[in-house]
Every structure is written in structure tokens, then in C-alpha cells.
CSV table of N, CA and C in Angstrom, one decimal:
chain,number,residue,atom,x,y,z
A,12,MET,N,0.8,-1.2,0.0
A,12,MET,CA,0.0,0.0,0.0
A,12,MET,C,0.9,1.2,0.0
A,13,MET,N,0.6,2.2,-0.9
A,13,MET,CA,1.3,3.4,-1.0
A,13,MET,C,0.7,4.5,-0.1
A,14,THR,N,1.6,5.1,0.8
A,14,THR,CA,1.1,6.1,1.6
A,14,THR,C,1.4,7.5,1.1
A,15,GLU,N,0.5,8.4,1.2
A,15,GLU,CA,0.7,9.8,0.7
A,15,GLU,C,0.9,10.7,1.8
A,16,THR,N,1.9,11.6,1.7
A,16,THR,CA,2.2,12.5,2.7
A,16,THR,C,1.2,13.6,2.9
A,17,ASN,N,0.5,14.0,1.9
A,17,ASN,CA,-0.6,15.0,2.0
A,17,ASN,C,-1.8,14.4,1.3
A,18,PRO,N,-2.6,13.6,2.0
A,18,PRO,CA,-3.7,12.9,1.3
A,18,PRO,C,-4.8,13.9,1.0
A,19,LYS,N,-5.5,13.6,-0.1
A,19,LYS,CA,-6.7,14.4,-0.5
A,19,LYS,C,-7.8,14.1,0.5
A,20,PRO,N,-8.7,15.0,0.7
A,20,PRO,CA,-9.8,14.8,1.7
A,20,PRO,C,-10.8,13.8,1.1
A,21,ILE,N,-11.4,13.1,2.1
A,21,ILE,CA,-12.5,12.2,1.8
A,21,ILE,C,-13.8,12.9,2.0
A,22,HIS,N,-14.7,12.9,1.1
A,22,HIS,CA,-16.0,13.5,1.2
A,22,HIS,C,-17.0,12.5,1.6
A,23,VAL,N,-17.7,12.7,2.8
A,23,VAL,CA,-18.7,11.9,3.3
A,23,VAL,C,-20.0,12.6,3.2
A,24,VAL,N,-21.0,12.0,2.5
A,24,VAL,CA,-22.3,12.6,2.2
A,24,VAL,C,-23.3,12.0,3.3
A,25,GLY,N,-23.8,12.9,4.1
A,25,GLY,CA,-24.8,12.5,5.1
A,25,GLY,C,-24.2,12.6,6.5
A,26,GLY,N,-24.8,13.5,7.3
A,26,GLY,CA,-24.3,13.7,8.6
A,26,GLY,C,-25.1,13.0,9.7
A,27,GLY,N,-25.8,11.9,9.3
A,27,GLY,CA,-26.5,11.1,10.3
A,27,GLY,C,-25.5,10.2,11.1
A,28,LEU,N,-26.0,9.2,11.8
A,28,LEU,CA,-25.2,8.4,12.6
A,28,LEU,C,-24.1,7.7,11.8
A,29,ALA,N,-24.4,7.1,10.7
A,29,ALA,CA,-23.5,6.3,9.9
A,29,ALA,C,-22.4,7.3,9.3
A,30,GLY,N,-22.9,8.4,8.7
A,30,GLY,CA,-22.0,9.3,8.1
A,30,GLY,C,-21.0,9.9,9.1
A,31,SER,N,-21.6,10.3,10.2
A,31,SER,CA,-20.8,10.9,11.3
A,31,SER,C,-19.7,9.9,11.8
A,32,GLU,N,-20.1,8.7,12.0
A,32,GLU,CA,-19.2,7.7,12.5
A,32,GLU,C,-18.1,7.4,11.4
A,33,ALA,N,-18.5,7.3,10.2
A,33,ALA,CA,-17.5,7.1,9.1
A,33,ALA,C,-16.5,8.3,9.1
A,34,ALA,N,-17.0,9.5,9.2
A,34,ALA,CA,-16.1,10.7,9.1
A,34,ALA,C,-15.2,10.7,10.3
A,35,TRP,N,-15.7,10.3,11.5
A,35,TRP,CA,-14.9,10.3,12.7
A,35,TRP,C,-13.8,9.3,12.6
A,36,GLN,N,-14.1,8.1,12.1
A,36,GLN,CA,-13.1,7.0,11.9
A,36,GLN,C,-12.0,7.4,10.9
A,37,ILE,N,-12.4,8.0,9.8
A,37,ILE,CA,-11.5,8.5,8.8
A,37,ILE,C,-10.6,9.5,9.4
A,38,ALA,N,-11.1,10.5,10.1
A,38,ALA,CA,-10.3,11.6,10.7
A,38,ALA,C,-9.3,11.0,11.7
A,39,ARG,N,-9.8,10.0,12.5
A,39,ARG,CA,-8.9,9.4,13.5
A,39,ARG,C,-7.7,8.7,12.8
A,40,ALA,N,-7.9,8.3,11.5
A,40,ALA,CA,-6.8,7.6,10.8
A,40,ALA,C,-5.9,8.7,10.2
A,41,GLY,N,-6.2,10.0,10.4
A,41,GLY,CA,-5.3,11.0,9.9
A,41,GLY,C,-5.5,11.5,8.5
A,42,VAL,N,-6.7,11.2,8.0
A,42,VAL,CA,-7.1,11.6,6.7
A,42,VAL,C,-8.1,12.8,6.8
A,43,PRO,N,-7.9,13.9,6.0
A,43,PRO,CA,-8.8,15.0,6.1
A,43,PRO,C,-10.2,14.6,5.6
A,44,VAL,N,-11.2,15.1,6.2
A,44,VAL,CA,-12.6,14.7,5.9
A,44,VAL,C,-13.4,16.0,5.7
A,45,VAL,N,-14.3,15.9,4.7
A,45,VAL,CA,-15.3,16.9,4.5
A,45,VAL,C,-16.7,16.2,4.6
A,46,LEU,N,-17.5,16.7,5.6
A,46,LEU,CA,-18.8,16.1,5.9
A,46,LEU,C,-19.8,17.0,5.3
A,47,HIS,N,-20.6,16.4,4.4
A,47,HIS,CA,-21.7,17.2,3.7
A,47,HIS,C,-23.1,16.8,4.3
A,48,GLU,N,-23.9,17.7,4.7
A,48,GLU,CA,-25.2,17.5,5.2
A,48,GLU,C,-26.2,18.5,4.5
A,49,MET,N,-27.4,18.0,4.2
A,49,MET,CA,-28.3,18.8,3.5
A,49,MET,C,-29.0,19.8,4.3
A,50,ARG,N,-29.1,19.5,5.6
A,50,ARG,CA,-29.8,20.5,6.5
A,50,ARG,C,-28.9,21.6,7.0
A,51,PRO,N,-29.3,22.8,7.0
A,51,PRO,CA,-28.4,23.9,7.4
A,51,PRO,C,-28.1,24.0,8.9
A,52,GLU,N,-28.8,23.3,9.8
A,52,GLU,CA,-28.6,23.3,11.2
A,52,GLU,C,-28.4,21.9,11.7
A,53,ARG,N,-27.7,21.8,12.9
A,53,ARG,CA,-27.6,20.5,13.5
A,53,ARG,C,-28.9,20.1,14.2
A,54,GLY,N,-29.3,18.9,14.1
A,54,GLY,CA,-30.5,18.4,14.7
A,54,GLY,C,-30.3,17.6,16.0
A,55,THR,N,-29.2,16.8,16.0
A,55,THR,CA,-28.9,15.9,17.1
A,55,THR,C,-27.5,16.1,17.6
């Protein structure tokens, strides 16, 4: 596996439970994350 010193961000669509968990785990691995949510405000 090739590692990149400056990885491109991963875009996660959906800020629900699954999307938030996916974004959290990706960020913990040291990869930049962009989380996209259709609602303008946080609900939970």
C-alpha cells in the first residue's frame, strides 16, 4: 500500500449516525474529511 504525505480529503455525504461515524473514523486515521449535510442546522 502506498502512503501519501498529503492525502486528499475524503468527502462523506450525510451527517447522520453512519456518516458521522465514518467521518470520525477516517479523521482518526489522519485523513482529512469533508462532511456534507443537506440540513443547514444540527438536529442531534
